[in-house]
Tab-separated table of C-alpha atoms (C1' of nucleotides) in Angstrom:
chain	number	residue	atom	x	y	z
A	276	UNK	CA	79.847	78.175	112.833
A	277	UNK	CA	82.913	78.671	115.217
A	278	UNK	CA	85.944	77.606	113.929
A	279	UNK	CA	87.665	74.573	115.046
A	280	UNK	CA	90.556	72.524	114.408
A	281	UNK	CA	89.634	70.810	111.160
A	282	UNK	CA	88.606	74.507	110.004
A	283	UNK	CA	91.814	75.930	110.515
A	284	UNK	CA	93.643	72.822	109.270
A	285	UNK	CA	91.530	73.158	105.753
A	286	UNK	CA	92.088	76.693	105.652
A	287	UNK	CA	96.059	76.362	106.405
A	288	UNK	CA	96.428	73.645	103.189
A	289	UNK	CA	94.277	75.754	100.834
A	290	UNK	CA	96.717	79.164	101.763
A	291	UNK	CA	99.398	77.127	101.543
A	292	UNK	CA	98.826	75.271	97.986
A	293	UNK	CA	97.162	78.254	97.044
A	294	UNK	CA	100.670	79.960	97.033
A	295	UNK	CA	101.844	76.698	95.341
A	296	UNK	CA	100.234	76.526	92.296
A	297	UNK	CA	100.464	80.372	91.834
A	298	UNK	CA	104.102	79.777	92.117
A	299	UNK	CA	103.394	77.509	89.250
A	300	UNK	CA	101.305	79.806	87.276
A	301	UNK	CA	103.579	82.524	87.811
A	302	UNK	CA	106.473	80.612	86.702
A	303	UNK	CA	104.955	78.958	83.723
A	304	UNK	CA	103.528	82.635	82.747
A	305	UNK	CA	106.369	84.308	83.086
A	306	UNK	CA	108.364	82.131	81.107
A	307	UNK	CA	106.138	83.135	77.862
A	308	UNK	CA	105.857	86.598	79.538
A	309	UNK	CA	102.183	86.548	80.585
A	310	UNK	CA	101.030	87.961	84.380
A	311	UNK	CA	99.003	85.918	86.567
A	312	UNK	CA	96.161	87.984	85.244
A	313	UNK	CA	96.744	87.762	81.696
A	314	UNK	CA	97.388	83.366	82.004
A	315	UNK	CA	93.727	83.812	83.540
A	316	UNK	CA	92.001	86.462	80.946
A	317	UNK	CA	92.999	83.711	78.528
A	318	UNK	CA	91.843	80.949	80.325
A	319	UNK	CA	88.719	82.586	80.757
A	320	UNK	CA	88.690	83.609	77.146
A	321	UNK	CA	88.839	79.887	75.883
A	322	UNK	CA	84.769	78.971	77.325
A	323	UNK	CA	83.610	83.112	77.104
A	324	UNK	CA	83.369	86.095	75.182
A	325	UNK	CA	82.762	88.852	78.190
A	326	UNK	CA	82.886	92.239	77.735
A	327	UNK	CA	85.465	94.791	78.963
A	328	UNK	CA	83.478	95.297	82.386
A	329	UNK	CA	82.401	91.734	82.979
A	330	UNK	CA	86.061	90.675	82.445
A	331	UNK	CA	86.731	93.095	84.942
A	332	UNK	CA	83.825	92.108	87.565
A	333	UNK	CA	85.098	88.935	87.368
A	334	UNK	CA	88.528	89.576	87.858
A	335	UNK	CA	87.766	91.939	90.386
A	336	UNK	CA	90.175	94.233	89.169
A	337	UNK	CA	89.419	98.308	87.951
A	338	UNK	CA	87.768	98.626	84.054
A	339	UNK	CA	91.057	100.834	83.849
A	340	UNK	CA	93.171	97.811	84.838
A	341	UNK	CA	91.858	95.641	82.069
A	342	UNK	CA	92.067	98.222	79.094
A	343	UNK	CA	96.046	98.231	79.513
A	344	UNK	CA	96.259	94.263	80.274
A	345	UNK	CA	94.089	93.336	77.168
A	346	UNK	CA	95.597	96.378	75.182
A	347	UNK	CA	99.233	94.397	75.819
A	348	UNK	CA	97.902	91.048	74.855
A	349	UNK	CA	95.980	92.171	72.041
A	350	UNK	CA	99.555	93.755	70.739
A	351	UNK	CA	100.951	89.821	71.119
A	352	UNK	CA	98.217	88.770	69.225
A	353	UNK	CA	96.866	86.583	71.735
A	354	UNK	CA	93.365	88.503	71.590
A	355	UNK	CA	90.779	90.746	69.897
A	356	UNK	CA	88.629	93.375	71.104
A	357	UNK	CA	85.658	94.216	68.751
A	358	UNK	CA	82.550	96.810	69.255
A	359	UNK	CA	79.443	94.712	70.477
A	360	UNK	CA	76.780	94.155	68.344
A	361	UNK	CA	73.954	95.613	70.626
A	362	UNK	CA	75.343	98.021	72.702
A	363	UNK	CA	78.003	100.310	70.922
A	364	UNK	CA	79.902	101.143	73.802
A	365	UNK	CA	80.583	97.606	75.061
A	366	UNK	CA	83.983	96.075	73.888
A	367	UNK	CA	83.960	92.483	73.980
A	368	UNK	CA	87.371	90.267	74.014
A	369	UNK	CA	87.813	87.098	71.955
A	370	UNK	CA	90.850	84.792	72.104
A	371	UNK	CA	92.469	84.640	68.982
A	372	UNK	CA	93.331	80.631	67.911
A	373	UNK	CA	96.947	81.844	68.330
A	374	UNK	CA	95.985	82.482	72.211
A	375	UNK	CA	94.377	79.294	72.486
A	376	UNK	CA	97.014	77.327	71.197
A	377	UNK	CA	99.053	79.249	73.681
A	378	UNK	CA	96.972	78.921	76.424
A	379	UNK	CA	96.328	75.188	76.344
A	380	UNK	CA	100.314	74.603	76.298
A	381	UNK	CA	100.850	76.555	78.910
A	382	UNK	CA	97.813	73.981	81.081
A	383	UNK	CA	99.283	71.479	79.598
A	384	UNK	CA	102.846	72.688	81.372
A	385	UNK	CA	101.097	73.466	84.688
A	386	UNK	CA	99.815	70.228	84.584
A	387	UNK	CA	102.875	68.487	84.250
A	388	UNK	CA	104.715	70.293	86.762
A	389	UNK	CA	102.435	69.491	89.728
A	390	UNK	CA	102.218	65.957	88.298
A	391	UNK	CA	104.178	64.697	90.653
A	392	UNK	CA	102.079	65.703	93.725
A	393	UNK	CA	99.126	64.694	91.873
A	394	UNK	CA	100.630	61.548	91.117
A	395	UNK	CA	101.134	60.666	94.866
A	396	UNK	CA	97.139	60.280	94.914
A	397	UNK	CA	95.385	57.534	93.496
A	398	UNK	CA	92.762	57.803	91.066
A	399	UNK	CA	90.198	57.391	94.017
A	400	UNK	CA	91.895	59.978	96.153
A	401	UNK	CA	92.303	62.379	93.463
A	402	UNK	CA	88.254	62.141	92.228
A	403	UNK	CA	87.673	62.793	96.228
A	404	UNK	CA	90.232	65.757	96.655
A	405	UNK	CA	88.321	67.418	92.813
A	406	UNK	CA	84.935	66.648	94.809
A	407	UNK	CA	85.579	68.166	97.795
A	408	UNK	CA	87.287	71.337	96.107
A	409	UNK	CA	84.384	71.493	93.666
A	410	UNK	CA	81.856	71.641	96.892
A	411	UNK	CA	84.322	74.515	98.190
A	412	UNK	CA	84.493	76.719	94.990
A	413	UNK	CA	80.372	76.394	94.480
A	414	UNK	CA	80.085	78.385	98.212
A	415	UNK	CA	79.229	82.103	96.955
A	416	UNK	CA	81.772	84.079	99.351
A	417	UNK	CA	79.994	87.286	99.816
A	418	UNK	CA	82.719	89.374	97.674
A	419	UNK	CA	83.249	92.523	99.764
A	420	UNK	CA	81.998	91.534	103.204
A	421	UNK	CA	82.860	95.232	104.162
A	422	UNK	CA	84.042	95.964	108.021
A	423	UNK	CA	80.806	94.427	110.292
A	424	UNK	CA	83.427	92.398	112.385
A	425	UNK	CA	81.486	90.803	114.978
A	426	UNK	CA	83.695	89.204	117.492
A	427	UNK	CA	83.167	85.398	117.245
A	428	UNK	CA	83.859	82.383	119.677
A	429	UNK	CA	86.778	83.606	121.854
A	430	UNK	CA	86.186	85.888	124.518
B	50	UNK	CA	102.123	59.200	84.730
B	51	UNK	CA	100.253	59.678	82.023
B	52	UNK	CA	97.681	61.898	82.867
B	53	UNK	CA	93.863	60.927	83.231
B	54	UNK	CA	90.266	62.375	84.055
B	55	UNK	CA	90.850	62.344	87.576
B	56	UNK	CA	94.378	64.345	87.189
B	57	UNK	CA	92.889	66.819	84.803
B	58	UNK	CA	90.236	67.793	87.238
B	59	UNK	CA	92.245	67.627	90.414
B	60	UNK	CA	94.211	70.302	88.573
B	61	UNK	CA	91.232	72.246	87.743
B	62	UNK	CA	90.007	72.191	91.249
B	63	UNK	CA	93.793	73.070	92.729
B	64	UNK	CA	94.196	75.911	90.464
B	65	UNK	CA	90.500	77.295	90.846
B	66	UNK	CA	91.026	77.188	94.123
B	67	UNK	CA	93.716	78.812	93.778
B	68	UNK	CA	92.473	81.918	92.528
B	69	UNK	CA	89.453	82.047	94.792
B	70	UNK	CA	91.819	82.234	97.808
B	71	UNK	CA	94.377	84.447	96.191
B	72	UNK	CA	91.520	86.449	95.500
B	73	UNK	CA	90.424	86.669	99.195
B	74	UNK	CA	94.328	86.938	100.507
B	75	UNK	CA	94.578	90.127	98.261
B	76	UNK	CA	91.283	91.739	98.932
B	77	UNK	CA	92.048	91.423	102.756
B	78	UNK	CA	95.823	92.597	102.175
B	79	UNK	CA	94.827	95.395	100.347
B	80	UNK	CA	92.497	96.457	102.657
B	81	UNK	CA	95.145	97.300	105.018
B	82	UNK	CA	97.682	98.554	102.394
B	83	UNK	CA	99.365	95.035	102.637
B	84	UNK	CA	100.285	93.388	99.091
B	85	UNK	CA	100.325	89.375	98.663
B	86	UNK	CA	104.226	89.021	98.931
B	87	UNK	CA	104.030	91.057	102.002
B	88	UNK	CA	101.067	89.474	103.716
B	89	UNK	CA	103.308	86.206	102.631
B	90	UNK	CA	106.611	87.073	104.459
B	91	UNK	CA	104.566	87.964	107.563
B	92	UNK	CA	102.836	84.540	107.698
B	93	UNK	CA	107.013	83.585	107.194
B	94	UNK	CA	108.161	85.253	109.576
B	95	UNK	CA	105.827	83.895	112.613
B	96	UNK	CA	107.911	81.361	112.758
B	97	UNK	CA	111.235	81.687	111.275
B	98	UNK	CA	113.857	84.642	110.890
B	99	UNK	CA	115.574	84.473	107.902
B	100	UNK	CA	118.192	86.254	105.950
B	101	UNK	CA	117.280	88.122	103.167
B	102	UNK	CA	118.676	85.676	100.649
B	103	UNK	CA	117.035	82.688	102.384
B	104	UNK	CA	113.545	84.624	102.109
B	105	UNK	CA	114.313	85.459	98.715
B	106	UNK	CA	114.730	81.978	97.159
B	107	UNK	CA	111.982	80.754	99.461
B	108	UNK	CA	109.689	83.358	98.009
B	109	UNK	CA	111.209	82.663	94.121
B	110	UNK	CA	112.374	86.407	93.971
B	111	UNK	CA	115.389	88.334	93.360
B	112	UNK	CA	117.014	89.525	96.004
B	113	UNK	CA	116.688	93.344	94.888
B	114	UNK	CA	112.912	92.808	95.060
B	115	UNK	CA	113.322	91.817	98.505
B	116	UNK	CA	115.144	94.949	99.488
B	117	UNK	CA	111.981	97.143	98.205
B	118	UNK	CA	109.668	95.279	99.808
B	119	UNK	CA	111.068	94.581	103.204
B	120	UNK	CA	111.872	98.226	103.185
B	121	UNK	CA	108.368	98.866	103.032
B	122	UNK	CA	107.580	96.840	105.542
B	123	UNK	CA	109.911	97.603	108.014
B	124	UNK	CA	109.043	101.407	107.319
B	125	UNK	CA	105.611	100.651	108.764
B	126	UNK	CA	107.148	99.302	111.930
B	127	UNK	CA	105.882	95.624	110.775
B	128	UNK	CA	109.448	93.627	110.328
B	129	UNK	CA	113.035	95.007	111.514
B	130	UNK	CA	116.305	94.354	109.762
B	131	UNK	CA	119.382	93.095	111.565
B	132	UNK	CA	122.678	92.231	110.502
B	133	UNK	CA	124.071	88.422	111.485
B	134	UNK	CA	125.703	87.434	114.062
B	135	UNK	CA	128.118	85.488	112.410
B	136	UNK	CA	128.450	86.631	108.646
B	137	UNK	CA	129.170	90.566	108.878
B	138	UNK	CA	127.251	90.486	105.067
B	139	UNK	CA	123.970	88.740	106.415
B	140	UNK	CA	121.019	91.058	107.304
B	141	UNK	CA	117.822	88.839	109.437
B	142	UNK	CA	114.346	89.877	109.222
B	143	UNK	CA	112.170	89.891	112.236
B	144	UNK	CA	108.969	90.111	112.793
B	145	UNK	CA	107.856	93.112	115.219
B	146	UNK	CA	104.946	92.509	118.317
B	147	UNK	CA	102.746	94.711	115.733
B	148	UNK	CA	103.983	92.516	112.700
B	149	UNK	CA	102.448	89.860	114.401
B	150	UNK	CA	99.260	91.301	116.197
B	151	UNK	CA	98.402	92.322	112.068
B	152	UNK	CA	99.213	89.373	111.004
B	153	UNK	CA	97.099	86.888	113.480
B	154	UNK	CA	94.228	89.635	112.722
B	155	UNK	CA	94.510	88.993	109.078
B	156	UNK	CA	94.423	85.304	108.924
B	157	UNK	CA	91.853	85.033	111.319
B	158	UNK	CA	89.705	87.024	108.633
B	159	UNK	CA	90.863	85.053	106.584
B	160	UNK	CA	89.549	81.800	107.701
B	161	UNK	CA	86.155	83.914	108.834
B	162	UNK	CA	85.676	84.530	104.863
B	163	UNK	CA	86.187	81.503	103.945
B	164	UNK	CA	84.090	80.024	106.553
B	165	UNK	CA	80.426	80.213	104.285
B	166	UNK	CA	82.999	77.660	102.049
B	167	UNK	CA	84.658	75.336	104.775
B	168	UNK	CA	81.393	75.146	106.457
B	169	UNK	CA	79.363	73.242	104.129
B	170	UNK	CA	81.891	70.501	104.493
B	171	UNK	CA	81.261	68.185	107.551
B	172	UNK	CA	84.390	67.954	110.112
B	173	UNK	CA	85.324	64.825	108.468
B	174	UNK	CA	85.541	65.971	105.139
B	175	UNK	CA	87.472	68.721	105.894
B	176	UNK	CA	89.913	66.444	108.165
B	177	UNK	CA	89.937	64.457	104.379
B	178	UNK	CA	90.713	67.480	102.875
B	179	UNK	CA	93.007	68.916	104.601
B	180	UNK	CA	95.186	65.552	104.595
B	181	UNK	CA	95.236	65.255	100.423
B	182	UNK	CA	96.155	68.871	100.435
B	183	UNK	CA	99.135	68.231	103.199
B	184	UNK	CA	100.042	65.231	101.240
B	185	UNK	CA	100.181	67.346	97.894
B	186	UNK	CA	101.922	69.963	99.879
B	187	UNK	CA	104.835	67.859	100.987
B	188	UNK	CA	105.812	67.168	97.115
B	189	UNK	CA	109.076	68.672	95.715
B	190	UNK	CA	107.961	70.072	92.684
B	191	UNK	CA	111.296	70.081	91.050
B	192	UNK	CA	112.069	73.500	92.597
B	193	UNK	CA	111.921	76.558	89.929
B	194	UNK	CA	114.271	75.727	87.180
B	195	UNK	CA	115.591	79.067	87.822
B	196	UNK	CA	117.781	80.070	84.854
B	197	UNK	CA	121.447	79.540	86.594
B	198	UNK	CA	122.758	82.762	86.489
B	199	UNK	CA	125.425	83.053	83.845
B	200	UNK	CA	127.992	84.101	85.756
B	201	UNK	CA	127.937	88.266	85.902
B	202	UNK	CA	131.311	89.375	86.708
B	203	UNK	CA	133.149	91.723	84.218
B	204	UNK	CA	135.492	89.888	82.773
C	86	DT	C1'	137.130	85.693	93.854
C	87	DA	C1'	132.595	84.755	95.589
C	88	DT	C1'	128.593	86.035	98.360
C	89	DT	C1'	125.181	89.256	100.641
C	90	DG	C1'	122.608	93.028	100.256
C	91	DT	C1'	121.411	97.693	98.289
C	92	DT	C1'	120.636	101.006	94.659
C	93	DA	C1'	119.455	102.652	89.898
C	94	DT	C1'	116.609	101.725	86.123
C	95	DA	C1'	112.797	100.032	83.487
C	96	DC	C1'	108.583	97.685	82.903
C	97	DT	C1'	104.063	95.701	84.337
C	98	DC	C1'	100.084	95.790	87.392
C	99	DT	C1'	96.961	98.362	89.793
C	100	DA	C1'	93.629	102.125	91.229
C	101	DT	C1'	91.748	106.944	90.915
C	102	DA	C1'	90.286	110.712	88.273
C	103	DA	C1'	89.055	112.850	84.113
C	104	DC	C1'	87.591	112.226	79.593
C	105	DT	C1'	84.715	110.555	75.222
C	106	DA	C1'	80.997	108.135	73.238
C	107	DT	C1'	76.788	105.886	73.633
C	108	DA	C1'	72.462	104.775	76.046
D	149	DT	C1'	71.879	111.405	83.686
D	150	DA	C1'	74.101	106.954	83.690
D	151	DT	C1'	77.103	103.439	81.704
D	152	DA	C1'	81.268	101.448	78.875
D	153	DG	C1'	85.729	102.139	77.892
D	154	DT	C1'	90.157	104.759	77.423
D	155	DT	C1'	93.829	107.739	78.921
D	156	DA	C1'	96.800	110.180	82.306
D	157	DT	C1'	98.958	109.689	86.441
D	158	DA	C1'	101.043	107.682	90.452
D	159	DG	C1'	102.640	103.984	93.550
D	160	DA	C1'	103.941	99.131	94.331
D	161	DG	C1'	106.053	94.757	92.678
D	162	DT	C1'	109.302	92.773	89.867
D	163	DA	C1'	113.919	91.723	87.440
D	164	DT	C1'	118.561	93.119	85.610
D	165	DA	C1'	122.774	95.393	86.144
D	166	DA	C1'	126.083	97.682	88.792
D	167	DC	C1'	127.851	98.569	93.188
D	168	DA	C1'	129.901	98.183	98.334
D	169	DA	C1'	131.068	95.389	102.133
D	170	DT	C1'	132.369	91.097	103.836
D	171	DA	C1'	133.956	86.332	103.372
DNA sequence: TATTGTTATACTCTATAACTATA
DNA sequence: TATAGTTATAGAGTATAACAATA
């Protein structure tokens, strides 16, 4: 589809409150000295038990990258690595209740601090706004579309 | 406001989407040696030239981290740095003709990733969107409660 | 004295390459 | 041989502290 103005409107609000709430993460993480990456190992932690390389899939970040970040919050206690039960070369990572507790404070906090934009919706508006970004974040978004750049629309 | 369902997954959504875009910002960055911040201060400077200090506190980071980083930039022949007119101390950043030629290229890929996403909502929904986001957007979210520096002079 | 910006230092995040252990 | 994870290394991003120049 070519790109209009509604496209580029959408696209401008979800850069620009992207960069808002990871302000807000940032803050919030780095106030109980946790990275971006390490607030979102643990909130993927709380619903899974991945291993080292699906952590890192998900992430998108090196298997490297992960051993050092999980090493560091394993040291705070915040998680546990263990051998898997199958598979003795897989490591999976388990949130420790002290990391959970942790975690769900520091949601809690996040929430709180964009309460007042949220709070300038109504109940109506915000169901819409969570149905509408729900729709967005189903769309598979073809991870490493590599270089094919076809020129589109404007000549 | 005490928060509800709706709040709890507007958050959810917002911060989701969060990641998924930060996710696409820094994949596109990287792929042409550009970091968030930096791919940040471009889309800044398109339309502003600020000091150093002013970009800083915009951006939440310490001056000194600014220095790095615009020095990077401005290596590259992206940005230039200028001293004020008026205050001898002030330096301005600008945004070069190539700053900006990078820059439009990047966002435009941007929105072209992102497109298998916007697309599956109609115009009109994305109009909708769009305006809850702007309204969000326009919140002050009770600015960083940056620790006030404790005064640093030797006494 | 206070502010603006840079530099020196230290740490985390990140990827690449080389390695070990298991499959 | 291939896969899972770690370690060594190097560069970028970040903050703190100390500094120079200007206000």
């Amino acid at each position: 589809m070519v790109p209009d103005d509604s496209t580029d409107a959408v696209v401008d609000g979800l850069v620009r409150s992207a960069f808002q709430v990871m302000g807000v993460l940032t803050r919030i993480g780095a106030e109980h000295d946790l990275s971006l990456t390490q607030l979102r190992v643990l909130g993927i932690l709380r619903d899974r038990h991945p291993r080292m390389s699906d952590l890192a899939a998900f992430l998108g970040l090196d298997k490297s990258t992960l051993s050092g970040l999980i090493a560091r919050a394993e040291r705070r206690g915040l998680l546990t690595r263990s051998t898997g039960a199958n598979d003795k070369r897989a490591v999976v990572v388990l949130i420790t209740d002290a990391g959970r507790d942790l975690t769900q404070r520091l949601y809690e906090e996040v929430r709180d601090t964009l309460a007042p934009a949220t709070d300038r919706l109504d109940p109506q508006q915000r169901e819409q706004l969570a149905q509408l970004l729900e729709r967005l974040l189903t769309t598979p978004l073809s991870a490493t579309p590599r270089p094919e750049r076809p020129v589109r629309g404007k000549p």
